[in-house]
XYZ file of C-alpha atoms in Angstrom:
735
model
C -4.671 -47.507 -64.567
C -5.050 -45.028 -61.665
C -1.382 -44.365 -61.076
C -1.608 -40.633 -61.898
C -4.439 -40.168 -59.423
C -2.657 -41.461 -56.364
C 0.861 -40.190 -56.807
C 1.866 -37.848 -54.040
C 2.344 -34.171 -55.076
C 6.002 -33.222 -55.073
C 6.931 -30.247 -52.881
C 10.219 -28.418 -52.713
C 12.324 -30.674 -50.497
C 14.628 -27.805 -49.557
C 11.771 -25.835 -48.015
C 12.141 -25.892 -44.259
C 9.122 -23.836 -43.304
C 7.325 -25.647 -40.500
C 3.822 -25.095 -41.860
C 4.779 -26.359 -45.294
C 6.465 -29.419 -43.813
C 3.362 -30.158 -41.739
C 1.188 -29.800 -44.819
C 3.499 -32.141 -46.729
C 3.241 -34.712 -43.953
C -0.569 -34.497 -43.938
C -0.603 -34.887 -47.717
C 1.490 -38.027 -47.365
C -0.905 -39.473 -44.790
C -3.917 -38.611 -46.936
C -2.201 -40.311 -49.882
C -2.441 -43.565 -47.887
C -6.150 -42.944 -47.418
C -6.436 -42.237 -51.147
C -5.007 -45.688 -51.886
C -7.676 -47.320 -49.743
C -10.412 -45.230 -51.350
C -9.220 -46.050 -54.853
C -9.005 -49.730 -54.040
C -12.573 -49.674 -52.719
C -13.761 -47.888 -55.855
C -12.136 -50.529 -58.050
C -13.800 -53.297 -56.049
C -17.200 -51.593 -56.333
C -16.804 -51.358 -60.062
C -15.896 -55.036 -60.301
C -18.950 -55.836 -58.153
C -21.173 -54.251 -60.793
C -21.863 -50.831 -59.262
C -22.356 -48.278 -62.029
C -20.913 -44.830 -61.168
C -22.609 -43.348 -64.249
C -26.100 -44.054 -62.857
C -27.356 -40.662 -61.624
C -30.131 -42.299 -59.620
C -27.862 -44.815 -57.942
C -28.452 -44.853 -54.217
C -31.992 -43.508 -54.591
C -33.543 -46.869 -55.399
C -32.895 -50.619 -54.949
C -33.222 -52.824 -58.000
C -34.373 -56.425 -57.920
C -30.855 -57.582 -58.748
C -29.386 -55.572 -55.847
C -31.904 -57.139 -53.486
C -30.862 -60.583 -54.663
C -27.158 -59.703 -54.331
C -27.675 -58.609 -50.736
C -28.645 -62.175 -49.851
C -25.258 -63.488 -50.896
C -23.204 -60.585 -49.503
C -21.030 -61.655 -46.501
C -21.850 -60.449 -42.994
C -20.322 -57.110 -41.976
C -19.070 -56.242 -45.443
C -19.830 -53.995 -48.444
C -20.429 -54.414 -52.169
C -16.712 -54.582 -52.840
C -16.323 -57.647 -50.610
C -17.888 -59.796 -53.297
C -15.229 -58.853 -55.865
C -11.492 -59.461 -56.184
C -8.824 -57.302 -57.793
C -6.436 -58.849 -60.334
C -3.082 -59.873 -58.885
C -1.182 -57.122 -60.729
C -3.522 -54.494 -59.289
C -3.118 -55.844 -55.747
C 0.655 -55.860 -56.256
C 0.571 -52.280 -57.503
C -1.406 -51.072 -54.452
C 1.070 -52.774 -52.085
C 3.999 -51.170 -53.892
C 2.372 -47.748 -53.598
C 1.836 -48.254 -49.866
C 5.512 -49.118 -49.387
C 6.579 -46.139 -51.468
C 4.436 -43.739 -49.442
C 5.676 -45.220 -46.165
C 9.282 -44.672 -47.281
C 8.544 -41.057 -48.226
C 6.955 -40.430 -44.801
C 10.004 -41.888 -43.041
C 12.276 -39.540 -44.986
C 10.074 -36.587 -44.087
C 10.030 -37.596 -40.409
C 13.824 -37.620 -40.474
C 13.753 -34.022 -41.687
C 11.482 -33.168 -38.763
C 13.881 -34.906 -36.373
C 16.840 -32.977 -37.738
C 15.082 -29.717 -36.897
C 13.954 -31.118 -33.527
C 10.269 -30.639 -34.237
C 7.306 -32.995 -34.403
C 4.602 -33.013 -37.113
C 1.321 -31.662 -35.816
C -0.451 -34.852 -36.796
C 1.986 -36.773 -34.580
C 1.384 -34.266 -31.769
C -2.350 -34.892 -32.059
C -1.744 -38.650 -31.981
C 0.455 -38.379 -28.882
C -1.541 -35.789 -26.895
C -4.802 -37.684 -27.231
C -3.398 -41.221 -27.130
C -4.759 -42.242 -30.523
C -4.202 -45.688 -31.989
C -3.141 -46.082 -35.667
C -6.744 -46.998 -36.536
C -8.032 -43.841 -34.811
C -5.477 -41.691 -36.649
C -6.622 -43.117 -39.980
C -10.281 -42.630 -39.001
C -9.478 -39.018 -38.191
C -7.800 -38.593 -41.595
C -10.838 -40.030 -43.404
C -13.071 -37.462 -41.651
C -10.541 -34.675 -42.251
C -10.174 -35.273 -46.006
C -13.444 -33.613 -47.246
C -12.476 -30.388 -45.420
C -9.242 -30.167 -47.393
C -10.413 -31.307 -50.852
C -13.975 -31.516 -52.166
C -13.144 -34.508 -54.351
C -13.572 -36.663 -51.260
C -17.213 -35.597 -51.000
C -17.976 -37.178 -54.387
C -15.945 -40.268 -53.589
C -17.726 -40.739 -50.263
C -21.123 -40.228 -51.899
C -20.257 -42.947 -54.409
C -18.926 -45.404 -51.811
C -21.919 -44.826 -49.515
C -24.345 -45.425 -52.388
C -25.880 -42.005 -51.693
C -24.730 -38.825 -53.454
C -26.182 -36.664 -50.675
C -23.884 -38.146 -48.039
C -20.682 -36.163 -48.414
C -19.186 -36.931 -45.011
C -17.959 -40.387 -44.027
C -20.143 -42.555 -41.837
C -18.764 -45.049 -39.353
C -19.744 -47.768 -41.819
C -17.636 -46.190 -44.589
C -14.665 -45.718 -42.244
C -14.847 -49.408 -41.347
C -15.151 -50.328 -45.038
C -11.975 -48.416 -45.850
C -9.861 -49.424 -42.869
C -11.026 -52.926 -41.868
C -11.383 -56.313 -43.451
C -14.936 -57.701 -43.648
C -16.154 -59.661 -40.645
C -15.726 -59.502 -36.884
C -12.889 -56.929 -36.975
C -15.398 -54.267 -37.986
C -17.514 -54.934 -34.915
C -14.528 -54.633 -32.613
C -13.436 -51.344 -34.195
C -16.883 -49.813 -33.651
C -15.895 -49.213 -30.012
C -13.623 -46.397 -31.213
C -16.708 -44.272 -31.931
C -18.481 -44.468 -28.575
C -18.799 -41.393 -26.343
C -15.910 -42.488 -24.107
C -13.481 -43.171 -26.978
C -10.762 -40.515 -27.521
C -11.997 -39.353 -30.927
C -15.444 -38.535 -29.539
C -14.673 -37.761 -25.889
C -12.059 -35.140 -26.798
C -14.253 -33.663 -29.562
C -11.744 -34.485 -32.299
C -14.703 -35.669 -34.356
C -18.190 -34.215 -34.176
C -21.386 -35.621 -35.625
C -22.627 -33.984 -38.804
C -26.179 -33.652 -40.082
C -25.475 -33.599 -43.811
C -27.432 -36.830 -44.290
C -31.080 -36.185 -45.203
C -32.336 -38.826 -42.821
C -31.759 -39.227 -39.116
C -29.131 -41.872 -38.352
C -30.912 -45.009 -37.214
C -27.812 -46.848 -35.958
C -24.268 -46.176 -34.892
C -22.998 -47.342 -38.297
C -24.885 -44.616 -40.159
C -23.615 -41.718 -38.036
C -21.462 -39.291 -40.049
C -18.543 -37.301 -38.680
C -16.444 -34.269 -39.490
C -13.465 -32.429 -37.974
C -14.052 -29.047 -36.313
C -12.714 -26.007 -38.126
C -10.389 -24.981 -35.290
C -8.701 -28.407 -35.322
C -8.189 -28.127 -39.081
C -6.700 -24.646 -38.769
C -4.368 -25.857 -36.027
C -3.152 -28.657 -38.295
C -2.444 -26.019 -40.956
C -0.588 -23.791 -38.476
C -3.281 -21.103 -38.327
C -5.135 -21.890 -35.098
C -7.863 -19.567 -33.878
C -10.667 -20.537 -31.457
C -13.895 -21.529 -33.179
C -16.374 -18.666 -32.530
C -19.303 -21.091 -32.667
C -17.847 -23.546 -30.138
C -15.848 -21.049 -28.030
C -17.531 -17.635 -28.417
C -15.336 -14.793 -27.216
C -12.316 -17.047 -26.607
C -8.814 -15.676 -27.198
C -5.531 -17.378 -27.916
C -2.359 -15.554 -26.908
C 0.794 -17.325 -28.084
C 2.957 -14.397 -26.947
C 4.035 -15.423 -23.473
C 6.871 -12.894 -23.475
C 4.674 -10.105 -22.083
C 6.922 -7.588 -20.381
C 4.215 -6.097 -18.171
C 2.522 -9.259 -16.891
C 4.421 -9.223 -13.579
C 4.103 -5.510 -12.814
C 0.916 -5.813 -10.749
C 1.515 -9.260 -9.251
C 1.656 -9.200 -5.455
C 4.458 -11.242 -3.799
C 2.045 -13.648 -2.100
C 0.268 -14.295 -5.415
C 3.592 -14.932 -7.141
C 4.499 -17.405 -4.399
C 1.238 -19.328 -4.945
C 1.842 -19.420 -8.705
C 5.343 -20.780 -8.211
C 3.933 -23.430 -5.893
C 1.361 -24.407 -8.536
C 4.167 -24.834 -11.069
C 6.131 -27.040 -8.675
C 3.112 -29.232 -7.839
C 1.461 -29.150 -11.288
C -1.685 -28.100 -9.440
C -4.976 -26.771 -10.752
C -5.207 -23.039 -10.007
C -8.523 -21.705 -8.738
C -8.922 -17.913 -8.743
C -11.629 -16.246 -6.651
C -12.485 -12.642 -5.823
C -13.764 -9.491 -7.501
C -10.546 -8.191 -9.070
C -10.844 -9.798 -12.497
C -8.072 -7.703 -14.015
C -5.562 -8.918 -11.445
C -6.705 -12.478 -12.174
C -5.909 -11.838 -15.842
C -2.502 -10.430 -14.938
C -1.758 -13.506 -12.826
C -2.810 -15.815 -15.675
C -0.482 -14.008 -18.088
C 2.330 -14.112 -15.541
C 1.738 -17.871 -15.169
C 1.930 -18.182 -18.958
C 5.186 -16.254 -18.987
C 6.722 -18.389 -16.249
C 5.790 -21.645 -17.997
C 6.661 -20.205 -21.435
C 3.396 -21.511 -22.842
C 0.536 -19.863 -24.768
C -2.612 -18.822 -22.918
C -6.049 -19.939 -24.138
C -8.739 -17.850 -22.431
C -12.411 -18.794 -22.543
C -14.999 -16.730 -20.679
C -17.990 -18.942 -19.938
C -20.213 -15.867 -19.616
C -19.833 -15.313 -23.364
C -21.005 -18.863 -23.993
C -24.170 -18.308 -21.961
C -24.794 -14.959 -23.672
C -24.552 -16.653 -27.093
C -26.748 -19.552 -25.923
C -23.877 -22.011 -26.243
C -23.691 -24.795 -23.676
C -20.985 -23.809 -21.199
C -20.215 -27.479 -20.536
C -19.726 -28.264 -24.234
C -17.584 -25.149 -24.445
C -15.404 -26.417 -21.596
C -14.758 -29.727 -23.344
C -13.914 -27.995 -26.622
C -11.573 -25.662 -24.730
C -9.884 -28.659 -23.101
C -9.378 -30.147 -26.561
C -7.875 -26.952 -27.990
C -5.595 -26.540 -24.964
C -4.212 -30.029 -25.606
C -3.777 -29.285 -29.298
C -1.895 -26.037 -28.756
C -0.132 -27.102 -25.537
C -1.646 -24.025 -23.911
C -2.551 -23.024 -20.393
C -6.348 -23.169 -20.265
C -7.831 -20.159 -18.477
C -11.572 -20.650 -17.852
C -13.191 -17.419 -16.654
C -16.698 -16.863 -15.314
C -16.649 -20.120 -13.349
C -19.592 -18.904 -11.252
C -21.765 -19.657 -14.294
C -20.940 -23.348 -13.940
C -21.616 -23.341 -10.199
C -25.073 -21.833 -10.723
C -26.003 -23.645 -13.935
C -28.421 -26.539 -13.972
C -26.182 -28.320 -16.468
C -23.456 -28.418 -13.813
C -24.349 -32.084 -13.324
C -23.124 -32.783 -16.853
C -19.648 -31.519 -15.994
C -17.384 -34.344 -14.947
C -14.951 -32.644 -12.583
C -12.911 -35.814 -12.464
C -12.213 -35.493 -16.198
C -11.516 -31.818 -15.779
C -8.906 -32.406 -13.091
C -7.447 -35.206 -15.216
C -6.572 -32.686 -17.930
C -2.812 -33.149 -18.438
C -2.077 -29.480 -19.091
C -2.049 -26.398 -16.882
C -5.542 -25.297 -15.871
C -6.923 -22.122 -14.255
C -10.550 -21.831 -13.103
C -11.499 -18.228 -12.302
C -14.636 -16.765 -10.743
C -15.785 -14.575 -7.886
C -17.155 -17.114 -5.415
C -15.167 -19.601 -3.364
C -15.988 -23.259 -4.008
C -14.600 -26.712 -3.323
C -13.994 -29.581 -5.743
C -15.690 -32.528 -4.108
C -17.470 -35.781 -4.842
C -14.606 -37.659 -6.497
C -11.156 -39.019 -5.776
C -8.344 -37.012 -7.344
C -4.593 -37.073 -7.248
C -4.031 -33.607 -8.678
C -3.775 -30.839 -6.098
C -5.597 -27.503 -6.160
C -4.315 -24.093 -5.119
C -6.810 -21.323 -4.334
C -5.776 -17.689 -4.793
C -8.104 -14.883 -3.721
C -8.140 -11.561 -5.575
C -10.100 -9.084 -3.421
C -10.212 -5.333 -3.924
C -6.532 -4.310 -3.679
C -5.350 -2.606 -0.519
C -4.075 0.964 -0.476
C -0.484 0.187 -1.451
C -1.580 -2.089 -4.287
C -4.040 0.525 -5.559
C -1.315 3.187 -5.498
C 0.935 0.839 -7.440
C -1.885 0.277 -9.939
C -2.466 4.008 -10.484
C 1.256 4.563 -11.027
C 1.447 1.589 -13.403
C -1.421 2.617 -15.668
C -0.465 6.311 -15.588
C 3.182 5.698 -16.495
C 2.644 5.731 -20.310
C 0.951 9.145 -20.103
C 3.283 10.962 -17.678
C 6.401 11.546 -19.728
C 7.403 14.990 -18.494
C 5.409 15.205 -15.261
C 4.494 13.196 -12.218
C 1.241 13.060 -10.259
C 0.886 12.106 -6.608
C -1.893 9.540 -6.527
C -1.657 8.782 -2.801
C -4.958 10.396 -1.869
C -6.617 9.040 -5.001
C -5.561 5.485 -4.115
C -6.582 5.868 -0.502
C -10.000 7.307 -1.202
C -11.296 5.134 -4.051
C -11.406 1.410 -3.335
C -11.285 0.362 -6.969
C -10.206 -2.913 -8.481
C -7.184 -2.801 -10.750
C -9.475 -3.109 -13.770
C -11.464 -0.033 -12.765
C -8.232 1.855 -12.095
C -7.116 0.980 -15.622
C -10.450 2.136 -17.054
C -10.394 5.351 -15.017
C -6.922 6.248 -16.302
C -8.039 5.648 -19.888
C -11.148 7.796 -19.359
C -9.038 10.593 -17.881
C -6.597 10.319 -20.778
C -9.436 10.573 -23.311
C -10.719 13.727 -21.634
C -7.303 15.371 -21.420
C -6.212 14.461 -24.937
C -9.486 15.720 -26.436
C -8.555 19.115 -24.974
C -4.905 18.782 -26.053
C -3.450 19.013 -22.570
C -1.707 16.705 -20.081
C -3.697 14.595 -17.630
C -4.461 16.455 -14.411
C -5.643 15.378 -10.992
C -9.135 16.733 -11.672
C -9.369 14.402 -14.679
C -8.385 11.444 -12.527
C -10.820 12.295 -9.725
C -13.719 12.706 -12.168
C -12.851 9.448 -13.909
C -12.474 7.617 -10.601
C -15.896 8.794 -9.475
C -17.391 7.808 -12.822
C -16.075 4.236 -12.606
C -16.619 3.721 -8.897
C -20.388 3.675 -8.417
C -22.262 3.766 -11.713
C -25.416 2.240 -10.188
C -25.612 4.267 -6.989
C -27.422 7.043 -8.848
C -30.379 4.647 -9.175
C -30.599 4.293 -5.396
C -29.942 7.822 -4.150
C -30.019 11.432 -5.370
C -26.650 12.706 -6.498
C -25.814 16.280 -5.516
C -23.314 18.201 -7.621
C -21.255 20.292 -5.158
C -21.453 24.021 -5.923
C -20.027 25.618 -2.804
C -16.508 26.148 -1.498
C -15.126 27.353 1.831
C -15.679 30.980 0.783
C -19.409 30.397 0.416
C -20.280 28.910 3.795
C -20.988 31.291 6.694
C -20.519 29.720 10.134
C -18.747 30.604 13.384
C -14.992 30.030 13.329
C -15.149 26.942 15.554
C -17.621 25.189 13.236
C -15.511 26.057 10.198
C -12.465 24.617 11.928
C -14.392 21.452 12.778
C -15.484 20.983 9.167
C -11.882 21.371 8.018
C -10.820 18.776 10.590
C -13.322 16.372 9.033
C -11.797 16.985 5.593
C -8.296 16.539 6.972
C -9.285 13.248 8.617
C -10.651 11.853 5.370
C -7.665 13.085 3.376
C -5.153 11.727 5.885
C -6.566 8.211 6.160
C -4.119 6.610 3.687
C -1.090 7.916 5.548
C -2.377 7.301 9.071
C -4.171 3.979 8.611
C -2.066 2.360 5.876
C 1.407 3.874 5.834
C 1.691 4.398 9.602
C -0.198 1.197 10.405
C -2.739 2.751 12.782
C -5.529 0.815 11.056
C -4.059 -2.542 12.033
C -4.619 -2.208 15.778
C -6.084 1.106 16.868
C -8.820 1.849 14.325
C -11.649 -0.616 13.851
C -12.960 1.076 10.711
C -11.819 3.417 7.960
C -15.197 5.118 7.936
C -15.870 8.688 9.062
C -19.251 9.308 10.697
C -20.507 12.849 11.172
C -23.549 14.488 12.730
C -24.827 17.848 11.452
C -27.412 19.280 13.830
C -29.199 22.595 13.532
C -32.386 24.354 12.434
C -33.498 24.182 8.808
C -31.585 26.416 6.416
C -28.518 26.835 8.619
C -26.101 25.299 6.081
C -26.030 21.564 6.739
C -26.429 20.562 3.091
C -24.069 23.336 2.002
C -21.429 22.088 4.439
C -21.741 18.583 2.979
C -21.247 20.045 -0.500
C -18.183 21.994 0.633
C -16.578 18.847 2.053
C -17.435 16.828 -1.069
C -15.898 19.485 -3.338
C -12.811 19.732 -1.154
C -12.273 15.954 -1.142
C -13.230 15.342 -4.810
C -15.911 12.880 -3.704
C -19.428 12.198 -4.908
C -22.219 13.315 -2.606
C -25.445 11.313 -2.468
C -28.515 12.410 -0.589
C -30.531 9.472 0.669
C -34.254 9.754 0.050
C -35.724 8.191 3.158
C -39.069 7.603 1.477
C -37.400 5.025 -0.769
C -35.511 3.402 2.115
C -37.921 2.935 5.000
C -40.391 0.120 4.456
C -43.251 -1.180 6.559
C -42.258 -4.719 5.622
C -39.913 -6.439 8.038
C -36.347 -6.623 6.772
C -36.876 -4.468 3.667
C -35.341 -1.340 5.207
C -32.124 -3.214 5.960
C -32.007 -4.611 2.425
C -32.459 -1.168 0.892
C -29.704 0.328 3.012
C -27.366 -2.578 2.314
C -27.717 -1.968 -1.419
C -26.795 1.690 -0.971
C -23.791 1.037 1.257
C -22.550 -1.765 -1.014
C -22.759 0.359 -4.158
C -21.015 3.266 -2.424
C -18.217 1.065 -1.058
C -15.797 1.266 -3.994
C -15.705 5.075 -4.091
C -16.167 5.934 -0.417
C -18.855 8.356 -1.583
C -20.329 10.720 0.999
C -23.764 9.455 2.054
C -25.932 12.304 3.330
C -28.983 11.301 5.393
C -31.099 14.438 5.692
C -33.658 14.580 8.512
C -32.004 11.471 9.851
C -33.911 11.527 13.127
C -36.848 9.931 11.288
C -34.654 6.926 10.519
C -32.046 6.972 13.273
C -34.368 8.025 16.049
C -34.457 6.832 19.628
C -35.108 3.174 20.198
C -38.463 2.598 21.797
C -39.604 0.329 24.563
C -40.570 -3.033 23.131
C -44.300 -3.469 23.376
C -44.935 -5.567 20.282
C -43.153 -7.192 17.337
C -43.070 -3.936 15.370
C -41.109 -2.205 18.140
C -38.688 -5.120 18.279
C -37.984 -5.004 14.537
C -37.747 -1.208 14.539
C -35.003 -1.447 17.166
C -33.275 -4.159 15.120
C -33.271 -1.775 12.148
C -31.590 0.933 14.204
C -28.941 -1.475 15.521
C -28.278 -2.756 12.014
C -27.881 0.772 10.661
C -25.412 1.644 13.366
C -23.305 -1.428 12.599
C -23.461 -0.821 8.831
C -22.390 2.789 9.200
C -19.370 1.733 11.236
C -18.452 -0.913 8.646
C -18.714 1.529 5.755
C -15.290 2.828 4.741
C -16.588 6.119 3.381
C -18.102 9.237 4.904
C -21.596 9.138 6.393
C -23.288 12.406 7.375
C -26.464 12.433 9.434
C -28.352 15.734 9.355
C -31.063 16.517 11.879
C -33.071 19.558 12.878
C -33.360 18.393 16.477
C -30.308 16.711 17.921
C -32.248 15.539 20.941
C -34.351 13.287 18.711
C -31.384 11.063 17.807
C -30.676 7.861 19.669
C -27.806 8.283 22.138
C -26.141 5.129 20.787
C -25.602 6.969 17.522
C -24.373 10.242 18.927
C -22.003 8.477 21.337
C -20.325 6.462 18.584
C -20.086 9.201 15.957
C -16.629 10.635 15.295
C -17.710 14.233 14.707
C -20.707 16.299 15.728
C -21.151 19.787 14.273
C -23.823 22.151 15.606
C -25.155 24.668 13.101
C -26.434 27.656 15.111
C -29.073 30.012 13.822
C -27.155 32.929 12.273
C -27.051 36.212 14.145
C -27.155 39.615 12.426
C -23.421 39.807 11.525
C -23.516 36.286 10.076
C -26.759 37.048 8.220
C -25.100 40.079 6.642
C -22.252 37.902 5.394
C -24.780 35.390 4.074
C -26.677 38.105 2.153
C -23.510 39.395 0.567
C -22.071 35.958 -0.179
C -25.198 34.463 -1.706
C -26.093 37.422 -3.914
C -24.645 36.549 -7.359
C -22.174 39.064 -8.730
C -23.646 38.747 -12.229
C -27.154 39.874 -11.198
C -27.831 43.610 -11.910
C -28.751 45.412 -8.701
C -29.614 48.926 -7.603
C -26.904 50.798 -5.688
C -29.225 51.541 -2.790
C -29.774 47.909 -1.738
C -29.280 47.800 2.025
C -28.101 44.350 3.118
C -27.417 45.666 6.634
C -31.084 46.568 7.033
C -32.242 43.181 5.754
C -29.878 41.247 8.024
C -30.874 43.203 11.144
C -34.588 43.454 10.503
C -35.349 39.885 9.445
C -34.186 36.898 11.478
C -33.776 34.357 8.670
C -31.553 31.339 8.022
C -29.307 30.980 4.996
C -31.773 28.749 3.167
C -34.514 31.380 3.475
C -32.153 34.123 2.300
C -31.282 32.068 -0.747
C -34.980 31.668 -1.608
C -35.565 35.416 -1.237
C -32.715 36.313 -3.592
C -34.006 33.873 -6.240
C -37.559 35.227 -5.933
C -36.342 38.839 -6.189
C -34.316 38.018 -9.296
C -37.397 36.645 -11.042
C -39.409 39.716 -10.062
C -36.697 42.024 -11.356
C -36.422 40.151 -14.658
C -40.002 41.212 -15.497
C -39.793 44.621 -13.830
C -36.952 46.710 -15.185
C -34.200 44.086 -15.244
C -32.482 45.367 -12.070
C -32.937 43.967 -8.563
C -34.060 46.766 -6.260
C -34.725 46.908 -2.553
C -38.453 46.636 -3.169
C -37.962 43.302 -4.934
C -35.980 41.918 -1.998
C -38.560 43.131 0.519
C -41.385 41.586 -1.508
C -39.496 38.294 -1.684
C -38.945 38.456 2.059
C -42.667 39.010 2.679
C -43.526 35.920 0.615
C -40.879 33.824 2.406
C -42.184 34.818 5.840
C -45.747 34.070 4.795
C -44.641 30.672 3.563
C -43.021 30.068 6.947
C -46.250 31.018 8.710
C -44.776 34.021 10.519
C -46.655 37.255 11.247
C -45.983 40.026 8.750
C -46.087 43.739 9.657
C -46.269 46.446 6.986
C -43.832 48.555 8.989
C -41.206 45.804 8.640
C -41.322 46.233 4.893
C -40.879 49.938 4.691
C -37.601 51.063 3.237
C -37.131 53.566 6.056
C -35.717 51.592 8.968
C -37.634 51.482 12.288
C -36.238 53.283 15.319
C -34.671 50.154 16.733
C -33.111 47.341 14.746
C -31.774 44.124 16.152
């Protein structure tokens, strides 16, 4: 009759491969479903349904309408027919035979101390035998397309290839009240639906008008897990990753002792872990360490990817919970801030989330509390801020270790100067390695400093003007005491890691890591050049703050603008250079109206923010007396830049004149330095002007070109010009 159709395929019984055994077990379970399908088909045939009618299901004949009157309640066409006794006996014998084969196969599983995946699914989600069979009915069309035709036939509609609730009840229940009771297994709170083991399908051409007509299918990731080839579904869990390798050798390298202690406590209490803080890479390392300690796979789902792909983050969470149960994985949900800020947060049932039986990690930047429901499961919060100096040094050493085979680099200053997260340290090392390897040489400290600056403040350039340092100590001309003071500033910045962190001075004696400096002196005396020299010496970025973009007439806007600059500069301790700072940091005025009050508030705020900033802040002013005394009293260094005298001007002329510029042998720098009382900035302008003149007049800079450039510079400055001053023959008396 139909014996050949329902016999179970014979597999090699000696094959012990787990995936093949699981497939064999699923085939055996589907063979039971096949028996029920075949029995229903036989009953439909006996009831007069013609499978050869191509239009069947697209119309209702008069006879069918009459037959519906006599059909029993809660039944199908087959309920009006009866199989012959020999056929019924044959079906029962086949059921017993299949059951015996499954018992033998289960014994093989037991001998190898493993459990079939279908049994794992049944146990992990608490499914009843009816729910398991319902799942198998919905699974069948995804494994063999023959079920699509069978289901179309049994549903009297060839377009319906997925089983409806009505068909599932037809196959698994007797007609009558039992069907109505079993319908409760398909409500939103039932395991099959709540845990997303079944999802509604839209293959039917018409919208389902009742619960009975809803069709279901099994998600692709669940099917692949059953077949031993699990990967997260990119449509349901975009960007998710599954890492079954919990034997990572490097997962504990960057874990701090206090973090490890919290993780061990979470294991002991079976608590939900909640990660907060900005160091996402260290959160990842802790999650992998947790996976290693529990010897379980790690399923990572970043909710930010879901939002970017316009996938509901809440639906993604429930699908991730399902997959974590399937794979017995630690569920690591990243980007939790998305949930806290999302309007669909109300749809998330935290009570269900905390009831998840497996290990769970919720990671974001902001601190939050689980509230509004009673829970037995404990929570453990672990904060991951920017690592301290010792942790950053450990991070640099860790990520550099694969590249430093024959050499070693001292990263102490690098770690102390750049307040980077471990992820940015990792990226900086990789950037430095790319640069060095492209030039076929080992990684050097210059590579690391450049990479650290690149990854420390990528957005600061949008808020301030970046100055590329061009000058070194040999270029700046100042009295010896000022030079010594500038070198003391550099030494202070360079020595902060040792003094504040290693020696512990920062714990009690120093309220801030920041270095605040005042440069005071007339225009052109070298204030900007000195800032460049320090920046080059310390391998730091130098940003000049454009006050026109900072100061605002609107109350509170100036503080906001400055806060953005200081916050962006924080990770790299970049040097912030406020030129003409007296216009911003000037003396506080007597309060006569609300504008005076808020202006004074701005000054107080700036003073506090400068002290809180861990980098270097340089205030440059032409008139020191214009600065508020509260600033000058609380600054660490104050450097006066005097107007250069003749000997210093001579050194400036000789230092600034480029060696590559052709010049006449009779150029008299001594005459220029004695005759014209100019600052270094003016001398620089004169040399540039003379070079342009010479380029179109013989190609060699002569004394006449320099004198002409000097005349134009003095005129620009508004100073009186005498023809005698510009004669090449020196006057009787020079300064």
